The first five atom37 places (N, CA, C, CB, O) and aatype in JSON, in Angstrom:
{
  "aatype": [20, 20, 20, 20, 20, 20, 20, 20, 20, 20, 20, 20, 20, 20, 20, 20, 20, 20, 20, 20, 20, 20, 20, 20, 20, 20, 20, 20, 20, 20, 20, 20, 20, 20, 20, 20, 20, 20, 20, 20, 20, 20, 20, 20, 20, 20, 20, 20, 20, 20, 20, 20, 20, 20, 20, 20, 20, 20, 20, 20, 20, 20, 20, 20, 20, 20, 20, 20, 20, 20, 20, 20, 20, 20, 20, 20, 20, 20, 20, 20, 20, 20, 20, 20, 20],
  "atom_mask": [
    [1, 1, 1, 1, 1],
    [1, 1, 1, 1, 1],
    [1, 1, 1, 1, 1],
    [1, 1, 1, 1, 1],
    [1, 1, 1, 1, 1],
    [1, 1, 1, 1, 1],
    [1, 1, 1, 1, 1],
    [1, 1, 1, 1, 1],
    [1, 1, 1, 1, 1],
    [1, 1, 1, 1, 1],
    [1, 1, 1, 1, 1],
    [1, 1, 1, 1, 1],
    [1, 1, 1, 1, 1],
    [1, 1, 1, 1, 1],
    [1, 1, 1, 1, 1],
    [1, 1, 1, 1, 1],
    [1, 1, 1, 1, 1],
    [1, 1, 1, 1, 1],
    [1, 1, 1, 1, 1],
    [1, 1, 1, 1, 1],
    [1, 1, 1, 1, 1],
    [1, 1, 1, 1, 1],
    [1, 1, 1, 1, 1],
    [1, 1, 1, 1, 1],
    [1, 1, 1, 1, 1],
    [1, 1, 1, 1, 1],
    [1, 1, 1, 1, 1],
    [1, 1, 1, 1, 1],
    [1, 1, 1, 1, 1],
    [1, 1, 1, 1, 1],
    [1, 1, 1, 1, 1],
    [1, 1, 1, 1, 1],
    [1, 1, 1, 1, 1],
    [1, 1, 1, 1, 1],
    [1, 1, 1, 1, 1],
    [1, 1, 1, 1, 1],
    [1, 1, 1, 1, 1],
    [1, 1, 1, 1, 1],
    [1, 1, 1, 1, 1],
    [1, 1, 1, 1, 1],
    [1, 1, 1, 1, 1],
    [1, 1, 1, 1, 1],
    [1, 1, 1, 1, 1],
    [1, 1, 1, 1, 1],
    [1, 1, 1, 1, 1],
    [1, 1, 1, 1, 1],
    [1, 1, 1, 1, 1],
    [1, 1, 1, 1, 1],
    [1, 1, 1, 1, 1],
    [1, 1, 1, 1, 1],
    [1, 1, 1, 1, 1],
    [1, 1, 1, 1, 1],
    [1, 1, 1, 1, 1],
    [1, 1, 1, 1, 1],
    [1, 1, 1, 1, 1],
    [1, 1, 1, 1, 1],
    [1, 1, 1, 1, 1],
    [1, 1, 1, 1, 1],
    [1, 1, 1, 1, 1],
    [1, 1, 1, 1, 1],
    [1, 1, 1, 1, 1],
    [1, 1, 1, 1, 1],
    [1, 1, 1, 1, 1],
    [1, 1, 1, 1, 1],
    [1, 1, 1, 1, 1],
    [1, 1, 1, 1, 1],
    [1, 1, 1, 1, 1],
    [1, 1, 1, 1, 1],
    [1, 1, 1, 1, 1],
    [1, 1, 1, 1, 1],
    [1, 1, 1, 1, 1],
    [1, 1, 1, 1, 1],
    [1, 1, 1, 1, 1],
    [1, 1, 1, 1, 1],
    [1, 1, 1, 1, 1],
    [1, 1, 1, 1, 1],
    [1, 1, 1, 1, 1],
    [1, 1, 1, 1, 1],
    [1, 1, 1, 1, 1],
    [1, 1, 1, 1, 1],
    [1, 1, 1, 1, 1],
    [1, 1, 1, 1, 1],
    [1, 1, 1, 1, 1],
    [1, 1, 1, 1, 1],
    [1, 1, 1, 1, 1]
  ],
  "atom_positions": [
    [[46.31, 5.79, -24.28], [44.91, 5.32, -23.68], [44.23, 5.82, -23.57], [44.7, 4.93, -22.79], [44.57, 6.64, -22.72]],
    [[42.9, 6.09, -23.96], [42.14, 7.25, -23.68], [41.66, 6.5, -22.49], [41.05, 7.87, -24.82], [41.54, 5.29, -22.33]],
    [[41.28, 7.94, -21.35], [40.08, 7.49, -19.97], [39.29, 7.15, -20.34], [39.44, 8.32, -19.03], [39.03, 7.64, -21.44]],
    [[38.3, 6.08, -19.81], [36.93, 5.63, -20.0], [36.3, 6.19, -18.62], [36.8, 3.9, -20.24], [36.57, 6.11, -17.43]],
    [[35.17, 6.88, -19.53], [34.21, 7.69, -18.66], [33.09, 6.53, -17.77], [33.27, 8.84, -19.83], [32.46, 5.64, -18.34]],
    [[33.03, 6.79, -16.43], [32.17, 5.27, -15.73], [30.63, 6.24, -16.49], [32.24, 4.9, -13.07], [30.5, 7.38, -16.95]],
    [[29.57, 4.91, -16.25], [28.02, 5.32, -16.97], [27.8, 6.17, -15.7], [26.61, 3.87, -17.35], [28.29, 6.26, -14.58]],
    [[26.74, 6.82, -16.5], [25.75, 7.57, -15.15], [24.65, 7.1, -15.98], [25.78, 9.59, -14.69], [24.53, 6.88, -17.18]],
    [[23.42, 6.99, -14.37], [22.64, 6.19, -14.56], [21.47, 7.38, -13.51], [23.18, 4.49, -14.16], [21.77, 7.95, -12.46]],
    [[19.94, 7.44, -14.36], [19.21, 7.81, -13.83], [18.21, 7.5, -13.34], [19.14, 8.29, -14.13], [17.2, 7.54, -14.04]],
    [[18.13, 7.13, -12.08], [17.0, 6.12, -11.19], [15.81, 7.59, -10.8], [18.0, 5.1, -9.21], [15.98, 8.72, -10.34]],
    [[14.81, 6.95, -11.2], [13.24, 7.65, -10.69], [12.73, 6.85, -9.77], [12.01, 7.8, -11.84], [12.66, 5.68, -10.15]],
    [[12.29, 7.08, -8.53], [11.31, 5.69, -7.86], [10.84, 6.98, -6.94], [12.27, 3.86, -6.86], [11.28, 8.13, -6.83]],
    [[10.08, 6.48, -6.53], [9.03, 6.96, -5.39], [9.71, 6.76, -4.1], [7.57, 6.1, -5.39], [10.42, 5.85, -3.68]],
    [[9.11, 8.31, -3.41], [9.77, 7.95, -1.98], [8.48, 8.89, -1.24], [11.77, 8.58, -1.67], [7.89, 9.82, -1.79]],
    [[8.3, 8.5, -0.19], [7.39, 9.21, 1.1], [6.45, 9.66, -0.25], [8.27, 10.78, 2.43], [6.78, 10.84, -0.41]],
    [[5.44, 9.3, -1.31], [4.7, 9.79, -2.28], [5.08, 10.92, -3.33], [3.72, 10.13, -1.67], [4.31, 11.55, -4.05]],
    [[6.45, 11.02, -3.22], [6.96, 11.66, -4.07], [7.97, 11.2, -4.99], [7.29, 12.49, -3.54], [8.84, 10.36, -4.77]],
    [[7.75, 11.86, -6.08], [8.8, 11.36, -7.19], [10.58, 12.03, -6.75], [8.13, 12.13, -8.99], [10.89, 13.22, -6.6]],
    [[11.37, 10.95, -6.65], [12.4, 11.38, -6.68], [13.48, 11.03, -8.05], [12.75, 11.01, -5.47], [13.32, 10.07, -8.8]],
    [[14.27, 11.75, -8.13], [15.24, 11.18, -9.56], [16.83, 11.58, -8.84], [14.84, 12.36, -11.52], [16.99, 12.71, -8.38]],
    [[17.73, 10.76, -8.82], [18.57, 10.03, -8.35], [19.38, 9.98, -9.43], [18.14, 8.88, -7.8], [18.79, 9.42, -10.36]],
    [[20.72, 10.4, -9.78], [22.37, 10.04, -10.81], [23.14, 9.16, -9.48], [23.69, 12.04, -11.43], [23.11, 9.3, -8.26]],
    [[23.92, 8.1, -10.5], [24.69, 7.57, -9.95], [25.61, 6.92, -11.04], [24.08, 6.83, -9.03], [25.3, 6.91, -12.23]],
    [[26.53, 6.5, -10.64], [27.57, 5.62, -11.34], [27.03, 4.47, -11.21], [28.98, 5.59, -10.83], [26.77, 4.16, -12.37]],
    [[26.66, 3.54, -10.46], [26.7, 2.37, -10.1], [25.06, 1.77, -9.93], [27.59, 2.38, -8.87], [24.4, 2.16, -8.97]],
    [[24.63, 1.06, -10.67], [23.29, 0.6, -10.47], [23.35, -0.65, -10.09], [22.45, 0.71, -11.57], [24.53, -0.85, -10.37]],
    [[22.8, -2.11, -9.45], [22.87, -3.02, -9.5], [21.98, -3.79, -8.88], [23.75, -3.13, -9.37], [21.2, -3.08, -8.24]],
    [[21.74, -5.03, -8.76], [20.85, -5.77, -8.17], [21.77, -6.35, -6.42], [20.4, -7.1, -9.48], [22.86, -6.91, -6.37]],
    [[21.05, -6.06, -5.44], [21.26, -5.99, -4.11], [21.14, -7.52, -4.0], [20.26, -5.01, -3.23], [20.28, -8.28, -4.45]],
    [[22.38, -7.8, -3.2], [22.13, -9.25, -2.34], [20.79, -9.42, -1.61], [23.24, -9.42, -1.15], [20.45, -10.6, -1.53]],
    [[19.93, -8.52, -1.03], [19.21, -8.35, -0.3], [17.87, -8.29, -1.18], [19.64, -7.34, 0.49], [17.42, -7.18, -1.47]],
    [[17.33, -9.26, -1.54], [16.11, -8.99, -2.34], [14.82, -8.39, -1.3], [15.67, -10.5, -3.13], [14.87, -8.36, -0.07]],
    [[13.76, -7.97, -2.11], [13.7, -7.42, -3.43], [14.45, -5.61, -3.47], [11.87, -7.5, -3.87], [13.87, -4.53, -3.41]],
    [[15.69, -5.88, -3.56], [16.25, -3.89, -3.45], [17.19, -3.86, -4.8], [17.62, -3.28, -1.56], [17.58, -4.76, -5.54]],
    [[17.37, -2.62, -4.81], [18.3, -2.38, -6.0], [18.98, -1.51, -5.71], [17.81, -2.07, -7.2], [18.55, -0.36, -5.62]],
    [[20.47, -1.87, -5.44], [21.86, -0.71, -4.95], [21.91, 0.55, -5.82], [23.58, -1.45, -5.2], [21.34, 0.58, -6.91]],
    [[22.33, 1.18, -5.52], [22.3, 2.58, -5.79], [23.5, 3.02, -5.3], [21.17, 3.31, -5.22], [23.28, 3.19, -4.1]],
    [[24.8, 3.34, -5.55], [25.88, 4.05, -5.15], [26.81, 4.82, -6.29], [26.66, 3.1, -4.39], [26.65, 5.13, -7.47]],
    [[27.84, 4.96, -5.32], [28.58, 6.28, -6.18], [27.55, 7.18, -6.26], [29.16, 6.0, -7.82], [27.17, 6.94, -7.4]],
    [[26.7, 8.19, -5.79], [25.92, 8.69, -6.43], [26.71, 10.27, -6.69], [24.53, 8.54, -5.69], [27.77, 10.76, -6.32]],
    [[25.56, 10.74, -7.54], [26.22, 11.86, -8.33], [25.28, 13.24, -7.55], [25.95, 11.61, -10.35], [24.12, 12.99, -7.22]],
    [[25.83, 14.67, -7.29], [25.07, 15.73, -7.16], [25.83, 16.8, -7.78], [24.67, 15.96, -5.8], [27.02, 17.11, -7.75]],
    [[24.66, 17.36, -8.41], [25.54, 18.71, -10.04], [25.85, 19.89, -9.0], [23.94, 19.68, -11.88], [25.11, 20.5, -8.23]],
    [[27.28, 19.98, -9.25], [28.11, 20.57, -8.22], [27.94, 22.52, -9.21], [30.2, 19.46, -8.11], [28.64, 23.27, -9.89]],
    [[26.99, 22.48, -8.81], [26.6, 24.1, -9.82], [27.12, 25.47, -8.94], [24.48, 24.38, -10.06], [26.9, 25.63, -7.74]],
    [[27.7, 26.24, -9.64], [28.02, 27.31, -8.47], [27.64, 28.46, -8.43], [29.16, 27.57, -8.26], [28.39, 29.4, -8.16]],
    [[25.58, 28.62, -8.91], [25.23, 29.15, -9.97], [24.56, 30.03, -8.41], [24.36, 28.24, -11.44], [24.87, 29.61, -7.3]],
    [[23.63, 31.29, -8.58], [23.04, 31.76, -7.14], [21.87, 30.98, -7.19], [22.7, 33.46, -6.89], [21.46, 30.64, -6.08]],
    [[21.15, 30.55, -8.27], [20.14, 29.66, -7.78], [19.81, 28.49, -7.71], [19.44, 29.84, -8.05], [20.06, 27.72, -8.64]],
    [[19.15, 28.1, -6.54], [19.54, 26.74, -6.12], [17.98, 26.38, -5.81], [20.76, 26.62, -4.73], [17.16, 27.01, -5.13]],
    [[17.84, 25.02, -6.61], [16.72, 24.27, -6.66], [16.48, 23.79, -5.19], [16.88, 23.14, -7.7], [17.26, 23.07, -4.57]],
    [[15.36, 24.26, -4.74], [14.59, 23.74, -4.05], [14.95, 21.69, -3.14], [13.41, 24.01, -5.16], [15.52, 21.24, -2.15]],
    [[14.11, 21.14, -4.4], [14.13, 20.04, -4.47], [15.49, 19.11, -4.55], [13.38, 19.97, -5.32], [15.72, 18.06, -3.95]],
    [[16.36, 19.86, -5.51], [17.97, 19.38, -5.64], [18.37, 19.29, -4.09], [19.12, 20.63, -6.59], [19.04, 18.43, -3.53]],
    [[17.82, 20.33, -3.61], [18.53, 20.88, -2.37], [17.9, 19.96, -1.19], [18.23, 22.63, -2.11], [18.54, 20.02, -0.14]],
    [[16.81, 19.15, -1.19], [16.69, 18.13, -0.38], [17.13, 16.57, -0.15], [15.78, 18.17, -0.41], [17.26, 15.78, 0.79]],
    [[17.3, 16.6, -1.62], [18.04, 15.67, -2.04], [18.95, 15.39, -1.41], [18.37, 15.79, -3.0], [18.98, 14.48, -0.57]],
    [[20.11, 16.34, -1.81], [21.21, 16.29, -1.59], [21.47, 16.35, -0.05], [21.76, 17.18, -2.35], [22.47, 15.87, 0.48]],
    [[20.53, 16.94, 0.58], [20.11, 16.89, 2.05], [20.22, 15.61, 2.69], [18.74, 17.31, 2.23], [21.21, 15.28, 3.33]],
    [[19.23, 14.88, 2.52], [19.04, 13.46, 2.42], [20.05, 12.35, 1.85], [17.98, 13.38, 1.72], [20.37, 11.44, 2.62]],
    [[20.51, 12.37, 0.7], [21.76, 11.67, 0.27], [22.91, 11.84, 0.11], [21.73, 11.35, -0.47], [23.76, 11.19, -0.51]],
    [[22.97, 13.31, 1.05], [24.64, 13.48, 0.66], [25.46, 12.78, 1.05], [25.27, 14.52, 0.99], [26.42, 12.58, 0.31]],
    [[25.41, 12.1, 2.43], [26.43, 11.84, 3.09], [26.16, 9.86, 2.91], [26.36, 12.75, 4.78], [26.58, 8.92, 3.58]],
    [[25.52, 9.92, 2.04], [24.91, 8.07, 1.65], [26.32, 7.53, 0.73], [22.93, 7.96, 0.22], [26.79, 8.27, -0.14]],
    [[26.79, 6.48, 0.96], [27.53, 5.34, -0.14], [26.62, 4.77, -0.72], [28.43, 4.16, 0.39], [26.55, 5.1, -1.9]],
    [[25.83, 4.0, -0.38], [25.01, 3.03, -1.2], [23.35, 3.23, -0.63], [25.67, 1.32, -0.95], [23.0, 3.57, 0.5]],
    [[22.84, 3.02, -1.34], [21.17, 3.17, -0.85], [20.91, 2.21, -1.65], [20.15, 4.64, -1.1], [21.51, 1.79, -2.64]],
    [[19.6, 1.78, -0.95], [18.86, 0.27, -1.31], [17.44, 0.72, -1.29], [19.14, -1.13, -0.07], [16.83, 1.21, -0.33]],
    [[16.86, 0.42, -2.82], [15.27, 0.99, -3.2], [14.51, -0.36, -3.13], [15.04, 1.82, -4.95], [15.14, -1.4, -3.31]],
    [[13.5, -0.37, -2.95], [12.6, -1.44, -3.37], [12.29, -1.79, -4.68], [11.53, -1.25, -2.9], [11.59, -1.01, -5.32]],
    [[12.58, -2.58, -5.07], [12.08, -2.68, -6.05], [10.79, -2.33, -7.4], [12.21, -3.25, -5.7], [10.71, -2.15, -8.62]],
    [[10.07, -2.38, -6.33], [8.28, -1.64, -5.98], [7.59, -0.54, -6.16], [7.92, -1.48, -4.83], [6.47, -0.29, -6.59]],
    [[8.98, 0.42, -5.52], [9.36, 1.53, -5.64], [10.26, 2.43, -7.25], [10.07, 1.37, -4.46], [10.25, 3.64, -7.44]],
    [[10.83, 1.55, -8.02], [11.6, 2.43, -8.92], [10.69, 2.55, -10.2], [13.13, 1.81, -9.27], [10.33, 1.48, -10.68]],
    [[10.35, 3.49, -10.7], [9.74, 3.51, -11.93], [10.67, 3.44, -13.36], [8.96, 4.76, -11.86], [10.23, 3.04, -14.44]],
    [[12.02, 3.9, -13.14], [12.7, 3.77, -14.28], [14.26, 3.71, -13.96], [12.31, 4.87, -15.19], [14.55, 4.2, -12.87]],
    [[15.15, 3.29, -14.6], [16.59, 3.62, -14.36], [16.99, 3.51, -16.04], [17.5, 2.39, -13.14], [16.74, 2.5, -16.7]],
    [[17.69, 4.81, -16.64], [18.18, 5.08, -17.6], [19.66, 5.13, -17.64], [17.63, 6.03, -17.89], [20.15, 5.08, -16.51]],
    [[20.36, 5.19, -18.43], [21.34, 5.32, -18.77], [21.62, 6.55, -19.68], [21.58, 4.27, -19.17], [21.31, 6.72, -20.86]],
    [[22.24, 7.32, -18.87], [22.33, 8.91, -20.06], [23.57, 9.14, -19.96], [21.45, 10.56, -19.64], [24.24, 8.38, -19.25]],
    [[24.2, 10.27, -20.66], [25.3, 11.34, -21.14], [25.72, 11.76, -20.03], [24.89, 12.55, -22.01], [26.83, 11.56, -19.54]],
    [[24.37, 12.69, -19.36], [25.11, 13.38, -18.09], [24.4, 13.92, -17.25], [25.98, 14.36, -18.34], [23.29, 13.87, -17.78]],
    [[24.23, 14.62, -15.9], [23.12, 14.74, -15.01], [22.47, 15.52, -15.49], [23.28, 15.04, -13.79], [23.05, 15.65, -16.57]],
    [[21.36, 16.43, -15.54], [20.33, 17.57, -15.6], [19.31, 17.3, -16.81], [21.11, 19.06, -15.82], [18.4, 18.09, -17.04]]
  ]
}
């Protein structure tokens, strides 16, 4: 039986007047209204010498986060995508 891959979601939202884009395997309505729960975050595991400073900033802020709760009014869009990037 083939192994089913987890879905990948791209979530774009406003955070401190900046556009932030996160990738995650799980996005759902939170039991704490009016928030959206984003969990199982995905960070690109590139081994290239080039480092994207904006991606590093996101990794530093959300790297150890198990789940994050984003206010609904800050969400710009949520897309299910094939892969990150």
